[in-house]
Each structure stands twice: as structure tokens, then as C-alpha cells.
mmCIF file of C-alpha atoms in Angstrom:
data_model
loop_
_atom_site.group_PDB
_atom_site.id
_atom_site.type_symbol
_atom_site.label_atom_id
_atom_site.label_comp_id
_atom_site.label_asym_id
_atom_site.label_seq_id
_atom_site.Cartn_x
_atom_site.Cartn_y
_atom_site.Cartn_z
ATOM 1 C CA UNK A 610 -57.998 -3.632 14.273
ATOM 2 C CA UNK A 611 -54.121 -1.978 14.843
ATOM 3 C CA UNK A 612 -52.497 -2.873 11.902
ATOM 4 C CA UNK A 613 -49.667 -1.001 9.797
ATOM 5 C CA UNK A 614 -49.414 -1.431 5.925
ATOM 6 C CA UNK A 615 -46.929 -0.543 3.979
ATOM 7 C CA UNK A 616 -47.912 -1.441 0.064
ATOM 8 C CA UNK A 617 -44.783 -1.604 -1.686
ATOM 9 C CA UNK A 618 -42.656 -4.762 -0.769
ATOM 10 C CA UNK A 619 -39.689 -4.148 -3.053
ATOM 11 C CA UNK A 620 -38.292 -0.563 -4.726
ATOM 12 C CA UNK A 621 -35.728 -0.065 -7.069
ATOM 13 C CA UNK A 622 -34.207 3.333 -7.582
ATOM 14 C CA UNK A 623 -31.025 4.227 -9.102
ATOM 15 C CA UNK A 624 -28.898 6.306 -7.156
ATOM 16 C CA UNK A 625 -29.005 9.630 -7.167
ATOM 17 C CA UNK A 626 -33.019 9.344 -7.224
ATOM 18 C CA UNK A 627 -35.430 10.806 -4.774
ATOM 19 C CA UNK A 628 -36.996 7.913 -2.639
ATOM 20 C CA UNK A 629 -40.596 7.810 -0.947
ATOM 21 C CA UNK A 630 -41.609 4.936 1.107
ATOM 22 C CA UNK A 631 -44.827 4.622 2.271
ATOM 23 C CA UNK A 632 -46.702 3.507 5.252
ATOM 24 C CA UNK A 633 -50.398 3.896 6.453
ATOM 25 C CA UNK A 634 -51.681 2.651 9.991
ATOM 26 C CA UNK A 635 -54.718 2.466 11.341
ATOM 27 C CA UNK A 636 -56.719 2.865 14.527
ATOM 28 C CA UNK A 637 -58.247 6.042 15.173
ATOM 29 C CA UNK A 638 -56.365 7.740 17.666
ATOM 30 C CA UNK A 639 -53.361 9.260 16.858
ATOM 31 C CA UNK A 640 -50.307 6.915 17.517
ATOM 32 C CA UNK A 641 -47.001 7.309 17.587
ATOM 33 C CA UNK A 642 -44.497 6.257 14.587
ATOM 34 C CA UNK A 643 -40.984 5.315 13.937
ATOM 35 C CA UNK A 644 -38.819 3.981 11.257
ATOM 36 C CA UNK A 645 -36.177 1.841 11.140
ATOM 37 C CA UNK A 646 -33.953 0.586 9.303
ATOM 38 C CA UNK A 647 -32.482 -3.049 8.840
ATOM 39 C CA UNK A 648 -29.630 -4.240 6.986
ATOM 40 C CA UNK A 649 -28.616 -7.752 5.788
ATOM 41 C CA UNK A 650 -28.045 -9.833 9.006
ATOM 42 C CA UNK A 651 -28.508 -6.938 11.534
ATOM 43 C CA UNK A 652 -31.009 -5.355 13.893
ATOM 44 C CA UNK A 653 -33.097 -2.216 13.635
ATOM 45 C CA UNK A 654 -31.692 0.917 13.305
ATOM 46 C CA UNK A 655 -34.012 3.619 14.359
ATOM 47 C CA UNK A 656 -34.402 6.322 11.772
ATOM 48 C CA UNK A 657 -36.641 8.680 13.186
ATOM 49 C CA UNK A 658 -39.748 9.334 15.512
ATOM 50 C CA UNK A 659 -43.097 10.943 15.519
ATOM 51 C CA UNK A 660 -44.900 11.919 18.652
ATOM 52 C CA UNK A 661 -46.547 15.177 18.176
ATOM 53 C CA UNK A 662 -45.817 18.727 17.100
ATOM 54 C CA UNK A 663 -44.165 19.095 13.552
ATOM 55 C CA UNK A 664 -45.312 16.925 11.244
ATOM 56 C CA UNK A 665 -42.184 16.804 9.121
ATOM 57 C CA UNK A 666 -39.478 15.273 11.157
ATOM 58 C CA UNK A 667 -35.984 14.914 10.513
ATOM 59 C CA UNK A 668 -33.804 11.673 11.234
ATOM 60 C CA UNK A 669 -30.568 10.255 10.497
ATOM 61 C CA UNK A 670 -28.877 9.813 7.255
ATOM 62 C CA UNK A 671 -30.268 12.494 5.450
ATOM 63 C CA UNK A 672 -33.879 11.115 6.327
ATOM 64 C CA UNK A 673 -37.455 12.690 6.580
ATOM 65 C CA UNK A 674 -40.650 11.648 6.817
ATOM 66 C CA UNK A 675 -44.625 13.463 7.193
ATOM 67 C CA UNK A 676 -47.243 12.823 9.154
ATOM 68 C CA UNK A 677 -50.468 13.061 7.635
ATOM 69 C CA UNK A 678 -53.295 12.461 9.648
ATOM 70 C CA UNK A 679 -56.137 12.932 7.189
ATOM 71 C CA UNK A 680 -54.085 9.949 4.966
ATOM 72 C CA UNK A 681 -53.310 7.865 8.023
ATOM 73 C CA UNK A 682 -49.947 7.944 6.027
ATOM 74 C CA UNK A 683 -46.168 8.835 7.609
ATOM 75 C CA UNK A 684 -44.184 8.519 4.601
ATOM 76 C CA UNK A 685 -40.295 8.171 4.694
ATOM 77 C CA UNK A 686 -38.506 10.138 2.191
ATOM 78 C CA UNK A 687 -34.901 11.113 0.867
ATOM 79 C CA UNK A 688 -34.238 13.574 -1.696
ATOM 80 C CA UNK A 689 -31.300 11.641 -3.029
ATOM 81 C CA UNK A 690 -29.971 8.141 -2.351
ATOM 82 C CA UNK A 691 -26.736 6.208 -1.445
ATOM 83 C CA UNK A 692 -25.941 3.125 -2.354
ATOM 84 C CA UNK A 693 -25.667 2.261 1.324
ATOM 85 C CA UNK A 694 -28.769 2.783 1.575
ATOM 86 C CA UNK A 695 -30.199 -0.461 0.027
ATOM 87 C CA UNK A 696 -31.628 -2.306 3.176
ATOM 88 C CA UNK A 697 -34.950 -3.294 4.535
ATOM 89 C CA UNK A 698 -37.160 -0.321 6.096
ATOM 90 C CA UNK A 699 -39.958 -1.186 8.362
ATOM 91 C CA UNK A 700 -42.772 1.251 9.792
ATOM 92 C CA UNK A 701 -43.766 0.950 13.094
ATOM 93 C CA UNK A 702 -46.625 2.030 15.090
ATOM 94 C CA UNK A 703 -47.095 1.952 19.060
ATOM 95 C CA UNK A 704 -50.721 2.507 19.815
ATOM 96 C CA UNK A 705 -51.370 3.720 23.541
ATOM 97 C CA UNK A 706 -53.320 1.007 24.664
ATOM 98 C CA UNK A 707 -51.052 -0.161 27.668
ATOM 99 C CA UNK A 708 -49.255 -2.503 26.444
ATOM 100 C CA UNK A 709 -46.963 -0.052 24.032
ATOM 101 C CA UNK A 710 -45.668 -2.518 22.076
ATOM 102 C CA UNK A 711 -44.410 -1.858 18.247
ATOM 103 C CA UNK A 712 -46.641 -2.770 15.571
ATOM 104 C CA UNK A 713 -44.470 -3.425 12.623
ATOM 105 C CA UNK A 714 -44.990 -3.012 8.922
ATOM 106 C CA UNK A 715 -44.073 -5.836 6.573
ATOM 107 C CA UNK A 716 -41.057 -4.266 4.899
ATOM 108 C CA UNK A 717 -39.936 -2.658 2.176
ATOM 109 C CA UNK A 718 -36.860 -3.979 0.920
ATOM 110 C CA UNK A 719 -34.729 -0.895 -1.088
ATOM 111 C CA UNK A 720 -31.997 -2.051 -3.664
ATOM 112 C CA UNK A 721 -30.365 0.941 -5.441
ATOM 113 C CA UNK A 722 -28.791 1.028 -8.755
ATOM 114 C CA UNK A 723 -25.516 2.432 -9.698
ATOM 115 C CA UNK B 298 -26.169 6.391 23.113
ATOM 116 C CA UNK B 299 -29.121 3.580 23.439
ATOM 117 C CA UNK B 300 -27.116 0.455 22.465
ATOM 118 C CA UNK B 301 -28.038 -2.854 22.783
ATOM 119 C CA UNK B 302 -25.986 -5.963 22.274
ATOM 120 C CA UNK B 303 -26.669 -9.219 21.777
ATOM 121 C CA UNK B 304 -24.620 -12.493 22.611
ATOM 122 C CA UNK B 305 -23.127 -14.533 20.155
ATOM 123 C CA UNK B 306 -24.447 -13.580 16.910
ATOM 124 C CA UNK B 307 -24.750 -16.296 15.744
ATOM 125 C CA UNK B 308 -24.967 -20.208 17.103
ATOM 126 C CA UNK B 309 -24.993 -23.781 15.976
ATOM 127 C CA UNK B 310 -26.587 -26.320 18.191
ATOM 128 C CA UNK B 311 -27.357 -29.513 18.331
ATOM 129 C CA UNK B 312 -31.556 -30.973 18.123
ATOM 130 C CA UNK B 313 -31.789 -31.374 22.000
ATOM 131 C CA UNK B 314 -29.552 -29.009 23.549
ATOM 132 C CA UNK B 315 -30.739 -25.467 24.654
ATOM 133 C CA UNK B 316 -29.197 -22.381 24.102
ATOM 134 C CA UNK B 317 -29.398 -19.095 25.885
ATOM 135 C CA UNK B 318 -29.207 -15.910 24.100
ATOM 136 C CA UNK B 319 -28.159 -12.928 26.380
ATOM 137 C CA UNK B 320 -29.390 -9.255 25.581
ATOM 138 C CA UNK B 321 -27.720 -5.646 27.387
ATOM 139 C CA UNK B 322 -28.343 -2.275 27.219
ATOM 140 C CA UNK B 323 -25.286 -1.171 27.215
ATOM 141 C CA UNK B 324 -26.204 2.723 27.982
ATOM 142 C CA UNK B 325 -29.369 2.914 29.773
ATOM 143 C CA UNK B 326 -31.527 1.143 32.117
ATOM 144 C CA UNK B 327 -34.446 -0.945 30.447
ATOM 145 C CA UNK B 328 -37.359 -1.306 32.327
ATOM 146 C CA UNK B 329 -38.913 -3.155 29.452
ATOM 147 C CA UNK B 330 -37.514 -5.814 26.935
ATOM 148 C CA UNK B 331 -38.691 -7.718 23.822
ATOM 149 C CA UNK B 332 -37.455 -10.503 21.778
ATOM 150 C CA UNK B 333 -38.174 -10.862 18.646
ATOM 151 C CA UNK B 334 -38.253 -13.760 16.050
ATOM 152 C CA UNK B 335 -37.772 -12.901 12.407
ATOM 153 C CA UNK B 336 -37.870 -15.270 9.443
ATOM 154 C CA UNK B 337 -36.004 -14.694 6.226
ATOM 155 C CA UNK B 338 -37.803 -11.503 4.117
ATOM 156 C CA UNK B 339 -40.043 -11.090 6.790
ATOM 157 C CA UNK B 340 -41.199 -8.788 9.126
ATOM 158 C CA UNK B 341 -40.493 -9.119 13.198
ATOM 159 C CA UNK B 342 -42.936 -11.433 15.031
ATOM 160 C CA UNK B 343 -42.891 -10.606 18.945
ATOM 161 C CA UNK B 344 -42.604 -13.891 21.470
ATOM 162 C CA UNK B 345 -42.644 -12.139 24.415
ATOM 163 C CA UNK B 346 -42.192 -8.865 26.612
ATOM 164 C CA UNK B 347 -40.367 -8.592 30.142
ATOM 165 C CA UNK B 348 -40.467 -6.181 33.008
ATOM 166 C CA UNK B 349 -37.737 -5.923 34.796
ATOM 167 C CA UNK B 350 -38.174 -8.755 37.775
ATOM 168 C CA UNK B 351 -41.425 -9.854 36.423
ATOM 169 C CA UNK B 352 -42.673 -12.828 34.813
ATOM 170 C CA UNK B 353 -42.327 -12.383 31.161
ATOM 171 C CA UNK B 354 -45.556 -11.777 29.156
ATOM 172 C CA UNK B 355 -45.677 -14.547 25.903
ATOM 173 C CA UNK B 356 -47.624 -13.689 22.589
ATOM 174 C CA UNK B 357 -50.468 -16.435 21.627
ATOM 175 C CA UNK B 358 -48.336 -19.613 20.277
ATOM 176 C CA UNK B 359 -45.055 -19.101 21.612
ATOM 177 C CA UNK B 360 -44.053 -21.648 24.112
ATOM 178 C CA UNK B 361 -43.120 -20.088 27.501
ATOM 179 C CA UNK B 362 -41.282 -23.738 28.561
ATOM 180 C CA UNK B 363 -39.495 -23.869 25.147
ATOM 181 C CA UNK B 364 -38.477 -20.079 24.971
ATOM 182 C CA UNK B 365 -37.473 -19.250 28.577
ATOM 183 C CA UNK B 366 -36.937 -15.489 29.617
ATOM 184 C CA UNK B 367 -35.120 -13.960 32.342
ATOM 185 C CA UNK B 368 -35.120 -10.132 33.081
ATOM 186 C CA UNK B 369 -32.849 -10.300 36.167
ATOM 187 C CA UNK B 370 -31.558 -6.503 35.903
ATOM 188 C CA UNK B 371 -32.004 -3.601 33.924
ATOM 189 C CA UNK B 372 -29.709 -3.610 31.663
ATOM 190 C CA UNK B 373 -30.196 -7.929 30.841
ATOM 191 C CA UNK B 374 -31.994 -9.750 29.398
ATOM 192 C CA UNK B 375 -31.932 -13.698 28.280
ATOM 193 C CA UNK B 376 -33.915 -15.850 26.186
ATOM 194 C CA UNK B 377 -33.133 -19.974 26.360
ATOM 195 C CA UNK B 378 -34.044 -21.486 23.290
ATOM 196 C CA UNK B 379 -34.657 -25.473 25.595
ATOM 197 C CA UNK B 380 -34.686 -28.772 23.804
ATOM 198 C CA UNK B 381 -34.283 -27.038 20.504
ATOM 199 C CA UNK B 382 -35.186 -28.530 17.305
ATOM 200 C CA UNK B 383 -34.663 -27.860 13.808
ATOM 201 C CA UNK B 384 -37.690 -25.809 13.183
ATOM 202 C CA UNK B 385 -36.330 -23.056 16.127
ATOM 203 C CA UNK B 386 -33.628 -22.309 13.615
ATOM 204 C CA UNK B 387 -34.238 -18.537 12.854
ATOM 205 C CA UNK B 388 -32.779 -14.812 13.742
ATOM 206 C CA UNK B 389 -33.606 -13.700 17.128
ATOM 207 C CA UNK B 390 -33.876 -9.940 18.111
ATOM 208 C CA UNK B 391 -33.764 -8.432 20.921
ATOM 209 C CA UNK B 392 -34.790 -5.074 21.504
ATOM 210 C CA UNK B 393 -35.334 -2.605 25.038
ATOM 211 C CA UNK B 394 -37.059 0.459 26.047
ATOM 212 C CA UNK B 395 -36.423 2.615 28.828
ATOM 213 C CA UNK B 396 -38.785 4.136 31.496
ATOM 214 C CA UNK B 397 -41.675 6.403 30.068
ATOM 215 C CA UNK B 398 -40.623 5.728 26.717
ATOM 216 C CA UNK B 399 -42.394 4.642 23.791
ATOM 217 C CA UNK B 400 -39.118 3.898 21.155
ATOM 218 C CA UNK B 401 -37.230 0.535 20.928
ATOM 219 C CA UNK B 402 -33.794 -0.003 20.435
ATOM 220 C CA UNK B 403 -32.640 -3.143 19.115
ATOM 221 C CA UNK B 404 -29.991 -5.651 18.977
ATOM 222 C CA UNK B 405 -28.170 -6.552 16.075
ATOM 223 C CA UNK B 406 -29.475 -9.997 16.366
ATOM 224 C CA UNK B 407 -28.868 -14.119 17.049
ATOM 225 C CA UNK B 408 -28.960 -16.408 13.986
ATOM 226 C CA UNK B 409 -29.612 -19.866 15.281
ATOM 227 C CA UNK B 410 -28.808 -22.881 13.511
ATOM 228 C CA UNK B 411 -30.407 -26.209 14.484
ATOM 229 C CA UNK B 412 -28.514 -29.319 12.902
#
């Protein structure tokens, strides 16, 4: 079954910290991947994308994340955080079965510490 | 560029009225929009998907009389929220995609509030 997981519902990290989020997905071909970003009372901001080639990509604010196929993992990271950055971050997975609709992760919510 | 806004942002109505919730791309055409219904410190559930002049496409469970979409153009999108009650109070998202493309952009959102 398609499904996206992403194990940690809540992270604290003071800032100034490094941050790692994670996210797995399954299904066994390779599908494509996004983050985004959601604060308080907002949409989705898209972070960054992951189609093919490179499997370290490069977003906005200051954002990475890596594809790892043999973890079925594509975990965001930032080497150190802003307060502004407290918000929910959700993975999402579109599978190429037709459709292409976004499979979304449950959330991790971020809160950052002065 | 790829914007998307969403009309009001928030809304009170009344059990029994409807409401219609208008989404635009304000950059691009989308051929494809989605709404979206999240509840608080949750995740996004999709209600439906909509071609541009097609018949929308509704998950299992959501009510294609109660939640009426309209696709008219490609750059809007509405969703009419009919005979709402109580229980259809919740944030609405919108979000579109363009031609050949596999990325979503979203709206900021539509809290409604049921009284």
C-alpha cells in the first residue's frame, strides 16, 4: 500500500541546532517527493522537490534534504535553525500511478527554543 | 511565481446556508485542482480533484451534493460548502498543478465556522 510515514510527530530544538526530519515512503517504484512547509493558519509552502538526478537537493530557506533509496527515506535537514522556523513540515509523495495525487505525511510539528 | 489564493480566509455561516469558497492561480494556468480539508494538528485529507471543465473526481466519503466543485477556467476553482452544518466547520485548502507537472501549490487556506 502507498503510504508516507514520518515517525516523529513533535521536535524541539533550540536554536542554533542542526535539525533532521525524517520521512520514509513506500511502494516500490521510485516516486517523487516534496516538502512543505505549513505555518499556524496558512497553506503549504513548498520547500523543495525530488524527481531524479542528485540526490541531495537544495530548497528554500537554507533547506536540504537526501534521497535514499536503499532507506526508502528523504530526510529534510538544516544545519542551523531560526526561530521562524517553528511550523508544521509535511512529506509528500506522488506515486505515478495516474492519478498523481500527493500522498501526505502526518506532520511534524517543529517548535524552537531561544 | 506559482501563487494561489484563496477567498475569504476565513467565514462564519449560519447551520443551513452554503458557502462557496473560490480558489485562483494567480500566475499560471491549472489544468488540475484539489481541495483539501484539514482538521486541527492534522495532516491534509483530499475531498476531491478537478480537471479543468470536467466533472470533479470525489474521494470515498465526501459528499459530492454537500461539497460542490466547479473548475470553470484555468486559473478557478470553487468549492460550495451547501446546507452546512456544524460538523463542516474546518480549514479548507486549496491547492493547483499545472500541465505535466507533478508539484502542488497551495492556498493559504478557508477557516469555516458553522454556528
Amino acid at each position: 500500500a502507498q503510504s508516507v510515514t514520518q515517525p516523529d510527530i513533535h521536535i524541539t530544538v533550540s536554536e542554533g541546532a542542526s535539525l533532521e526530519l525524517r520521512c520514509n515512503y513506500s511502494y516500490g517504484a521510485t516516486p517523487y517527493l516534496f516538502w512543505y512547509v505549513q505555518s499556524p493558519g496558512q497553506g503549504l509552502q513548498l520547500l523543495l522537490k525530488y524527481f531524479s538526478g542528485d540526490t541531495l537537493v537544495q530548497g528554500i530557506k537554507g533547506f536540504e534534504a537526501e534521497f535514499k533509496r536503499s532507506q526508502s527515506s528523504f530526510n529534510l535537514r538544516k544545519p542551523s535553525v531560526h526561530w521562524s522556523d517553528a511550523a508544521e513540515y509535511f512529506c509528500a509523495v506522488v506515486y505515478q500511478t495516474g492519478a498523481n495525487n500527493l500522498f501526505f505525511g502526518t506532520g511534524t510539528r517543529l517548535t524552537v527554543i531561544p | 511565481g506559482a501563487v494561489v489564493s484563496q477567498h475569504p480566509s476565513w467565514v462564519i455561516c449560519k447551520s443551513g446556508t452554503s458557502v462557496k469558497i473560490e480558489c485562483r492561480s494567480l500566475d499560471f494556468q491549472a489544468t488540475t485542482m484539489f481541495w483539501y480539508r484539514q482538521f486541527p494538528k492534522q495532516s491534509l485529507m483530499l475531498m476531491a480533484t478537478s480537471n479543468e471543465g470536467s466533472k470533479a473526481t470525489y474521494e470515498q466519503g465526501v459528499e459530492k451534493d454537500k461539497f460542490l466543485i466547479n473548475h470553470a477556467s484555468l486559473t478557478l476553482s470553487t468549492l460550495t460548502v451547501t446546507s452546512a452544518h456544524p460538523e463542516d466547520s474546518s480549514f479548507y485548502i486549496c491547492s493547483a498543478r499545472g500541465r505535466g507537472a507533478y508539484e502542488q501549490y497551495f492556498g493559504p487556506g478557508t477557516r469555516l465556522t458553522v454556528t
